[in-house]
CSV table of C-alpha atoms (C1' of nucleotides) in Angstrom, one decimal:
chain,number,residue,atom,x,y,z
A,1,MET,CA,42.4,-40.2,-38.3
A,2,PRO,CA,42.7,-37.4,-37.3
A,3,LYS,CA,39.2,-34.9,-37.7
A,4,ARG,CA,39.8,-32.8,-41.5
A,5,PHE,CA,39.7,-28.9,-41.0
A,6,GLY,CA,36.0,-27.1,-42.4
A,7,VAL,CA,34.4,-30.3,-40.9
A,8,GLY,CA,33.0,-30.1,-37.2
A,9,PRO,CA,33.9,-27.1,-34.7
A,10,PRO,CA,37.0,-25.4,-35.1
A,11,TRP,CA,39.9,-26.1,-33.5
A,12,TRP,CA,40.0,-23.6,-31.1
A,13,HIS,CA,36.5,-24.3,-29.1
A,14,GLY,CA,37.9,-26.8,-26.7
A,15,ARG,CA,40.9,-24.4,-25.4
A,16,PHE,CA,39.1,-22.0,-25.4
A,17,ARG,CA,36.5,-23.0,-22.1
A,18,GLU,CA,39.9,-24.3,-21.3
A,19,CYS,CA,42.1,-21.2,-20.2
A,20,GLY,CA,38.1,-20.5,-18.6
A,21,TYR,CA,37.1,-17.4,-21.0
A,22,ARG,CA,34.1,-18.3,-23.0
A,23,LEU,CA,34.3,-17.6,-26.9
A,24,THR,CA,31.9,-15.3,-27.7
A,25,THR,CA,30.6,-13.6,-31.5
A,26,PRO,CA,32.6,-11.3,-31.1
A,27,ARG,CA,36.1,-13.7,-30.5
A,28,GLU,CA,35.0,-16.5,-33.0
A,29,SER,CA,34.4,-13.5,-35.8
A,30,ILE,CA,38.5,-12.3,-35.3
A,31,LEU,CA,39.8,-16.0,-35.7
A,32,ASP,CA,37.2,-16.4,-38.3
A,33,VAL,CA,39.6,-12.9,-40.0
A,34,LEU,CA,42.9,-14.6,-39.3
A,35,SER,CA,42.6,-17.7,-39.8
A,36,LYS,CA,41.4,-17.0,-43.4
A,37,THR,CA,44.4,-14.9,-44.6
A,38,SER,CA,47.9,-15.6,-45.1
A,39,LYS,CA,48.6,-12.1,-44.2
A,40,HIS,CA,50.5,-9.8,-41.5
A,41,LEU,CA,47.2,-7.4,-40.6
A,42,SER,CA,47.3,-4.9,-37.9
A,43,ALA,CA,44.1,-4.0,-35.7
A,44,GLU,CA,43.0,-2.0,-37.7
A,45,ASP,CA,42.7,-4.4,-40.7
A,46,ILE,CA,41.1,-6.9,-39.0
A,47,TYR,CA,38.5,-4.6,-37.7
A,48,LEU,CA,38.0,-3.3,-41.4
A,49,GLU,CA,37.4,-7.1,-42.1
A,50,VAL,CA,35.4,-8.4,-39.0
A,51,HIS,CA,33.3,-5.1,-39.3
A,52,ASN,CA,31.9,-6.3,-43.1
A,53,ILE,CA,30.9,-9.7,-40.7
A,54,TYR,CA,30.1,-8.2,-37.5
A,55,PRO,CA,29.6,-4.5,-37.8
A,56,THR,CA,28.6,-3.6,-34.5
A,57,ILE,CA,32.3,-5.2,-33.4
A,58,GLY,CA,34.2,-2.3,-32.1
A,59,LEU,CA,38.0,-1.6,-32.5
A,60,THR,CA,38.3,-2.1,-28.8
A,61,THR,CA,37.1,-5.2,-28.4
A,62,ILE,CA,39.6,-6.7,-31.4
A,63,TYR,CA,42.4,-5.5,-29.0
A,64,ARG,CA,41.0,-7.1,-26.0
A,65,THR,CA,40.9,-9.5,-27.9
A,66,LEU,CA,44.4,-9.9,-29.9
A,67,GLY,CA,45.8,-9.2,-26.7
A,68,LEU,CA,44.1,-12.5,-24.8
A,69,LEU,CA,44.6,-14.4,-28.5
A,70,VAL,CA,48.6,-14.1,-28.2
A,71,GLN,CA,48.7,-14.5,-24.3
A,72,MET,CA,46.9,-17.6,-25.3
A,73,GLY,CA,48.9,-18.4,-27.7
A,74,PHE,CA,47.1,-19.1,-30.9
A,75,VAL,CA,48.8,-15.6,-32.7
A,76,SER,CA,51.6,-14.1,-33.2
A,77,LYS,CA,52.6,-10.2,-32.5
A,78,PHE,CA,54.7,-8.7,-34.9
A,79,ASP,CA,57.3,-5.2,-36.0
A,80,PHE,CA,58.1,-4.5,-38.8
A,81,GLY,CA,59.3,-1.0,-37.3
A,82,ASP,CA,56.3,0.7,-39.3
A,83,GLY,CA,54.6,2.0,-35.9
A,84,ARG,CA,52.0,-0.4,-36.0
A,85,ALA,CA,52.1,-4.2,-34.3
A,86,ARG,CA,51.2,-7.1,-37.0
A,87,TYR,CA,48.7,-10.5,-36.4
A,88,GLU,CA,49.4,-13.5,-37.7
A,89,LEU,CA,47.3,-16.2,-36.3
A,90,SER,CA,50.1,-18.9,-35.7
A,91,MET,CA,48.7,-22.8,-35.7
A,92,GLY,CA,45.2,-23.3,-38.1
A,93,PRO,CA,44.8,-24.5,-41.3
A,94,LYS,CA,45.5,-21.7,-43.4
A,95,SER,CA,48.3,-20.9,-41.0
A,96,VAL,CA,52.0,-21.2,-43.2
A,97,GLY,CA,52.6,-22.4,-39.5
A,98,HIS,CA,56.2,-21.4,-37.8
A,99,HIS,CA,58.3,-18.9,-39.9
A,100,HIS,CA,60.1,-16.2,-40.0
A,101,HIS,CA,60.7,-12.2,-42.4
A,102,LEU,CA,61.9,-10.9,-44.5
A,103,VAL,CA,61.2,-7.5,-44.3
A,104,CYS,CA,62.4,-4.1,-47.2
A,105,THR,CA,63.4,-1.1,-45.4
A,106,SER,CA,62.7,1.0,-47.7
A,107,CYS,CA,59.0,-0.1,-49.0
A,108,GLY,CA,58.3,-2.5,-46.0
A,109,ARG,CA,57.0,-5.8,-47.6
A,110,VAL,CA,57.7,-8.4,-45.5
A,111,ILE,CA,58.2,-11.9,-47.6
A,112,ASP,CA,57.5,-15.1,-45.3
A,113,TYR,CA,59.9,-18.3,-45.6
A,114,THR,CA,59.0,-21.0,-44.3
A,115,ASP,CA,61.6,-23.4,-46.3
A,116,PHE,CA,64.2,-23.6,-43.4
A,117,ILE,CA,67.6,-24.4,-44.4
A,118,GLU,CA,68.2,-27.5,-43.5
A,119,GLU,CA,70.2,-27.1,-40.5
A,120,GLU,CA,68.4,-24.3,-39.4
A,121,LYS,CA,65.7,-25.6,-37.7
A,122,GLU,CA,68.8,-28.0,-36.0
A,123,LEU,CA,71.2,-25.3,-34.3
A,124,LEU,CA,68.4,-23.4,-33.2
A,125,SER,CA,67.0,-26.5,-31.1
A,126,LYS,CA,70.7,-26.6,-30.4
A,127,THR,CA,70.8,-22.8,-29.2
A,128,GLU,CA,68.4,-22.7,-27.5
A,129,LYS,CA,69.0,-25.5,-25.4
A,130,GLU,CA,72.6,-24.3,-24.9
A,131,LEU,CA,70.8,-20.3,-24.3
A,132,SER,CA,68.3,-21.7,-20.9
A,133,LYS,CA,71.0,-23.5,-19.7
A,134,ARG,CA,74.2,-20.8,-19.6
A,135,TYR,CA,71.7,-18.4,-18.4
A,136,ASN,CA,68.9,-20.2,-16.5
A,137,PHE,CA,66.2,-19.1,-18.8
A,138,LYS,CA,62.8,-21.1,-20.2
A,139,ILE,CA,63.0,-19.9,-23.8
A,140,SER,CA,59.4,-20.1,-25.5
A,141,ASN,CA,59.8,-18.6,-28.6
A,142,HIS,CA,62.7,-17.1,-31.2
A,143,LEU,CA,61.9,-14.7,-33.1
A,144,ILE,CA,64.0,-14.1,-36.7
A,145,GLN,CA,63.7,-11.3,-39.1
A,146,PHE,CA,66.2,-10.3,-42.2
A,147,TYR,CA,65.9,-7.0,-43.1
A,148,GLY,CA,67.3,-5.4,-46.4
A,149,LEU,CA,66.0,-4.3,-49.7
A,150,CYS,CA,63.8,-6.7,-52.1
A,151,GLU,CA,63.8,-7.0,-55.0
A,152,ARG,CA,62.6,-4.2,-56.5
A,153,CYS,CA,63.4,-1.9,-54.1
A,154,LYS,CA,67.4,-3.0,-54.7
A,155,ASN,CA,66.6,-2.3,-58.5
A,156,LYS,CA,64.8,1.2,-57.8
A,157,LYS,CA,68.9,2.0,-57.4
B,1,MET,CA,99.5,0.0,-33.6
B,2,PRO,CA,95.5,1.2,-34.0
B,3,LYS,CA,95.1,3.8,-32.3
B,4,ARG,CA,93.8,3.6,-29.0
B,5,PHE,CA,89.9,4.9,-27.2
B,6,GLY,CA,90.3,7.4,-24.9
B,7,VAL,CA,92.8,9.3,-26.9
B,8,GLY,CA,92.4,12.1,-29.8
B,9,PRO,CA,88.9,13.1,-31.1
B,10,PRO,CA,86.4,10.2,-31.1
B,11,TRP,CA,85.9,7.7,-33.7
B,12,TRP,CA,82.7,9.6,-35.0
B,13,HIS,CA,84.1,12.8,-35.5
B,14,GLY,CA,85.4,11.9,-39.2
B,15,ARG,CA,82.3,9.5,-40.0
B,16,PHE,CA,79.4,12.7,-39.8
B,17,ARG,CA,82.1,15.3,-42.2
B,18,GLU,CA,81.5,12.4,-44.7
B,19,CYS,CA,78.0,12.3,-44.7
B,20,GLY,CA,78.1,15.8,-44.5
B,21,TYR,CA,76.4,16.4,-41.5
B,22,ARG,CA,77.6,19.0,-38.9
B,23,LEU,CA,79.2,17.1,-35.1
B,24,THR,CA,77.6,19.2,-32.8
B,25,THR,CA,77.2,19.3,-29.9
B,26,PRO,CA,73.8,18.3,-28.6
B,27,ARG,CA,74.8,15.6,-31.5
B,28,GLU,CA,77.4,14.5,-29.4
B,29,SER,CA,76.0,14.7,-26.2
B,30,ILE,CA,74.2,12.5,-27.2
B,31,LEU,CA,77.0,9.9,-28.4
B,32,ASP,CA,78.8,10.3,-25.4
B,33,VAL,CA,76.0,9.4,-24.0
B,34,LEU,CA,75.4,6.6,-25.4
B,35,SER,CA,78.7,4.9,-25.5
B,36,LYS,CA,79.7,5.3,-21.7
B,37,THR,CA,77.0,2.5,-21.3
B,38,SER,CA,75.8,-0.8,-22.3
B,39,LYS,CA,72.2,-0.7,-20.9
B,40,HIS,CA,69.3,-1.3,-23.7
B,41,LEU,CA,68.2,3.1,-23.2
B,42,SER,CA,65.1,4.5,-24.4
B,43,ALA,CA,64.5,7.8,-26.0
B,44,GLU,CA,63.9,9.0,-22.7
B,45,ASP,CA,67.1,7.7,-20.3
B,46,ILE,CA,68.5,9.1,-23.1
B,47,TYR,CA,67.2,12.2,-22.6
B,48,LEU,CA,67.4,12.3,-18.9
B,49,GLU,CA,70.8,11.5,-19.4
B,50,VAL,CA,72.8,14.2,-21.7
B,51,HIS,CA,70.5,16.5,-19.3
B,52,ASN,CA,72.3,16.6,-17.3
B,53,ILE,CA,75.7,17.4,-18.9
B,54,TYR,CA,73.7,19.5,-21.7
B,55,PRO,CA,70.9,20.5,-19.6
B,56,THR,CA,68.9,22.9,-22.5
B,57,ILE,CA,68.6,19.5,-25.0
B,58,GLY,CA,65.2,19.2,-26.2
B,59,LEU,CA,63.7,15.7,-26.4
B,60,THR,CA,62.8,16.4,-29.9
B,61,THR,CA,66.3,16.4,-31.7
B,62,ILE,CA,67.1,13.5,-29.0
B,63,TYR,CA,65.1,11.4,-31.6
B,64,ARG,CA,65.9,13.2,-34.4
B,65,THR,CA,69.0,12.4,-34.2
B,66,LEU,CA,68.6,8.7,-33.4
B,67,GLY,CA,66.7,9.2,-36.7
B,68,LEU,CA,70.4,10.1,-38.4
B,69,LEU,CA,72.3,7.7,-36.1
B,70,VAL,CA,70.6,4.8,-37.2
B,71,GLN,CA,70.3,5.7,-40.5
B,72,MET,CA,74.1,6.1,-40.6
B,73,GLY,CA,74.3,2.4,-38.9
B,74,PHE,CA,75.9,4.4,-35.8
B,75,VAL,CA,73.2,3.2,-33.5
B,76,SER,CA,71.0,0.1,-33.7
B,77,LYS,CA,66.5,0.2,-32.7
B,78,PHE,CA,65.1,-2.5,-30.8
B,79,ASP,CA,61.2,-3.0,-29.5
B,80,PHE,CA,61.2,-5.6,-26.4
B,81,GLY,CA,57.2,-4.9,-27.2
B,82,ASP,CA,57.1,-2.8,-23.5
B,83,GLY,CA,56.1,0.7,-26.2
B,84,ARG,CA,59.3,2.5,-26.8
B,85,ALA,CA,62.2,1.8,-28.4
B,86,ARG,CA,65.8,1.0,-27.1
B,87,TYR,CA,69.0,2.1,-28.9
B,88,GLU,CA,72.0,0.7,-28.4
B,89,LEU,CA,75.7,2.0,-29.7
B,90,SER,CA,76.7,-1.1,-32.3
B,91,MET,CA,80.5,0.2,-32.8
B,92,GLY,CA,82.4,1.5,-30.1
B,93,PRO,CA,84.8,1.1,-27.1
B,94,LYS,CA,81.7,0.3,-25.0
B,95,SER,CA,79.9,-1.2,-27.0
B,96,VAL,CA,80.1,-5.2,-26.9
B,97,GLY,CA,80.1,-5.5,-31.3
B,98,HIS,CA,77.4,-7.5,-32.0
B,99,HIS,CA,74.6,-9.6,-30.2
B,100,HIS,CA,71.7,-11.1,-29.8
B,101,HIS,CA,68.5,-10.7,-27.5
B,102,LEU,CA,67.2,-12.4,-24.2
B,103,VAL,CA,63.8,-11.1,-23.7
B,104,CYS,CA,61.5,-12.3,-20.6
B,105,THR,CA,58.0,-11.9,-21.6
B,106,SER,CA,57.1,-11.6,-17.4
B,107,CYS,CA,59.4,-8.4,-15.7
B,108,GLY,CA,60.8,-7.4,-19.4
B,109,ARG,CA,64.2,-7.4,-18.4
B,110,VAL,CA,66.8,-8.0,-20.9
B,111,ILE,CA,69.8,-9.7,-21.6
B,112,ASP,CA,72.5,-9.8,-24.2
B,113,TYR,CA,74.4,-12.4,-25.5
B,114,THR,CA,77.6,-12.4,-27.7
B,115,ASP,CA,79.0,-16.0,-26.6
B,116,PHE,CA,77.8,-17.4,-30.3
B,117,ILE,CA,77.7,-21.0,-30.1
B,118,GLU,CA,80.2,-22.2,-32.7
B,119,GLU,CA,78.0,-23.1,-35.1
B,120,GLU,CA,75.5,-19.8,-34.6
B,121,LYS,CA,78.0,-17.1,-37.0
B,122,GLU,CA,78.9,-19.4,-39.6
B,123,LEU,CA,75.2,-20.7,-40.5
B,124,LEU,CA,73.7,-16.6,-40.0
B,125,SER,CA,76.2,-16.6,-42.6
B,126,LYS,CA,74.9,-18.5,-45.3
B,127,THR,CA,71.3,-18.1,-44.4
B,128,GLU,CA,71.4,-15.1,-45.5
B,129,LYS,CA,73.6,-15.9,-48.6
B,130,GLU,CA,70.3,-18.2,-49.6
B,131,LEU,CA,68.0,-16.3,-48.2
B,132,SER,CA,69.4,-13.4,-50.9
B,133,LYS,CA,69.0,-15.6,-53.9
B,134,ARG,CA,66.0,-17.2,-53.1
B,135,TYR,CA,64.3,-14.6,-52.9
B,136,ASN,CA,66.4,-11.2,-54.9
B,137,PHE,CA,67.2,-9.3,-51.6
B,138,LYS,CA,69.6,-7.6,-50.8
B,139,ILE,CA,70.2,-8.3,-46.8
B,140,SER,CA,72.1,-5.8,-45.0
B,141,ASN,CA,70.9,-7.0,-41.5
B,142,HIS,CA,69.5,-9.3,-39.3
B,143,LEU,CA,67.4,-9.6,-35.5
B,144,ILE,CA,67.0,-12.6,-33.4
B,145,GLN,CA,65.7,-12.9,-30.4
B,146,PHE,CA,65.0,-15.4,-27.3
B,147,TYR,CA,61.3,-14.8,-25.4
B,148,GLY,CA,60.9,-16.8,-22.3
B,149,LEU,CA,61.4,-16.8,-18.3
B,150,CYS,CA,63.4,-15.1,-16.8
B,151,GLU,CA,65.7,-16.5,-13.6
B,152,ARG,CA,63.6,-14.8,-11.4
B,153,CYS,CA,60.3,-15.1,-13.1
B,154,LYS,CA,60.5,-19.2,-13.7
B,155,ASN,CA,61.0,-19.3,-9.7
B,156,LYS,CA,58.3,-16.9,-8.8
B,157,LYS,CA,55.4,-19.1,-10.4
C,1,DC,C1',83.5,39.0,-39.7
C,2,DT,C1',79.0,37.6,-43.1
C,3,DC,C1',75.7,34.9,-44.7
C,4,DC,C1',74.1,30.8,-45.8
C,5,DT,C1',72.0,27.2,-44.8
C,6,DA,C1',71.8,22.6,-41.3
C,7,DT,C1',70.3,22.6,-36.0
C,8,DT,C1',67.5,23.4,-33.0
C,9,DG,C1',64.0,23.1,-28.8
C,10,DA,C1',59.1,24.7,-27.5
C,11,DT,C1',55.1,23.8,-29.1
C,12,DA,C1',51.8,21.4,-31.2
C,13,DA,C1',49.5,17.4,-33.5
C,14,DT,C1',49.1,13.0,-34.2
C,15,DG,C1',48.1,8.0,-33.9
C,16,DG,C1',47.8,3.2,-33.3
C,17,DT,C1',47.2,1.3,-27.7
C,18,DT,C1',44.9,1.1,-23.4
C,19,DT,C1',41.2,2.9,-19.7
C,20,DT,C1',37.4,3.7,-18.1
C,21,DC,C1',32.7,2.5,-17.6
C,22,DA,C1',28.1,1.5,-18.7
C,23,DT,C1',25.5,-1.6,-20.7
C,24,DT,C1',24.7,-6.4,-22.7
C,25,DA,C1',25.6,-11.3,-23.8
C,26,DT,C1',27.2,-15.2,-21.7
C,27,DC,C1',27.1,-19.9,-18.7
C,28,DA,C1',25.3,-22.6,-13.9
C,29,DA,C1',21.9,-23.3,-11.3
C,30,DT,C1',17.6,-23.2,-9.8
D,1,DA,C1',12.7,-21.2,-18.8
D,2,DT,C1',14.8,-18.0,-15.2
D,3,DT,C1',17.8,-15.8,-12.2
D,4,DG,C1',22.1,-13.9,-10.8
D,5,DA,C1',26.6,-13.7,-11.0
D,6,DT,C1',30.3,-12.4,-13.1
D,7,DA,C1',32.4,-11.9,-18.3
D,8,DA,C1',32.7,-8.8,-22.6
D,9,DT,C1',31.5,-5.4,-25.1
D,10,DG,C1',31.7,-0.8,-27.2
D,11,DA,C1',31.6,4.5,-27.5
D,12,DA,C1',34.5,8.1,-25.8
D,13,DA,C1',38.3,9.8,-23.3
D,14,DA,C1',43.1,9.0,-21.9
D,15,DC,C1',47.6,7.6,-22.8
D,16,DC,C1',51.6,8.0,-24.4
D,17,DA,C1',56.1,7.8,-27.7
D,18,DT,C1',57.2,9.8,-31.9
D,19,DT,C1',56.7,13.4,-35.6
D,20,DA,C1',55.7,18.0,-37.8
D,21,DT,C1',56.0,22.8,-37.1
D,22,DC,C1',58.7,27.4,-37.3
D,23,DA,C1',60.7,30.5,-35.1
D,24,DA,C1',65.7,31.1,-33.4
D,25,DT,C1',70.1,29.7,-33.4
D,26,DA,C1',75.3,28.1,-34.3
D,27,DG,C1',78.8,26.1,-37.7
D,28,DG,C1',82.1,26.9,-41.0
D,29,DA,C1',83.7,28.0,-45.8
D,30,DG,C1',84.7,32.2,-47.8
DNA sequence: CTCCTATTGATAATGGTTTTCATTATCAAT
DNA sequence: ATTGATAATGAAAACCATTATCAATAGGAG
C-alpha cells in the first residue's frame, strides 16, 4: 500500500538529496505554499505567501528556487501573456495533475482543464512519437493553451 | 484565377483602411521584412532589418506596429522562454501557414512543423468545440509547443 | 493647399527577473 | 560537539525587454 499523503516526510525530501541539492527552510516554505494551492501563482504571489510563514525570505530566493524546481521537473512555468511568469506544482497531492489551459484574452482569466477528450491523450503521445522520429527530437514536455473569451467577457460585448 | 503574389498592391493594403488605420511607410517596411522571412524574429531583429531600408525607424514604432498587427490578426506573437517575444506573419506568401513549434530547451532552437498527423487537425477542432461548450468559452486561437532536446543537443550529452 | 488628427521617434520610465557579493547555513569528516 | 568546505541566502544594484510621454511630423479628406 502506498504511503498516504500527509504522513511522513513530504514526497520531495529524497529527490532533493538525489540531485545534490540541500533541502532548506526557505525551499521547504516555497514548496509548502505551492503544494497548498491549485492557483497559478506569480513569483511575487509566492513571495507574499511565503513571507507569512518565513518573514525573512528574499524575492531573490523565490526566483532561484523556482528555477531549481522547474529544472528538477517539480514545477511548471507558464506564460499567460501578462508579463509575469506563473508557476504550478506539476506533481503532488493538491496538484490536479497534467492539464491544459484556457486563457481569456480579455480579462486574463485562466481555466484549467484536465478532463481531456478520450482521444486527446492518445493522439498526443502518437504525435510526440511521430515528431520525435521525424525531427530527431527528444520530446520531454508539451504546452497546450487555447485562447479566447471567457463567459463573462463574451457576454460583455 | 486568384491574383498572383508579387504583382499589384500587397494583400494587406485594404485591410488597414478597413480597420481605420493608415498604411504608412514605417508600417509597410515592417510588413515587408516580416513577409520576406520565415524566421522567428524578435522586436529588435525586426528593428535591425527595417533599419536597413528605413533608417529613421524607431524601436517604439516597431513595438507599436507589432501590437497593431497582432491585434489585427496579421501577426502571431510567441514566447519561447528566452525573455523576448517572437513575431511571425500568420498569413501571406512566405508564411508557412498555421504551424506548431518544437522548442529545444538546451540551445533554444525552434523547429516549425506544418505536416500535422492526419488526425491532428480534426481532433483539435473537435477539442475546441467540446471545450467551448463545456466552459462557455469562445475559442479563437490555440498554442501548441513541444519541448525537448534537438538532434545536436541530444547527442552532445 | 490646409487643417485636423493619427503616427512617429527620442527619451525616460517601468517592472519583472538576474547578478553580485558579503554573510549565513548545511552537512560530512573529524 | 567542532570544524571546514561548500552551498544557499538576501539586500542591493544591474539588466533589459517593453511601455509611456510628448513634441514634432506626415497622411488624407475636404
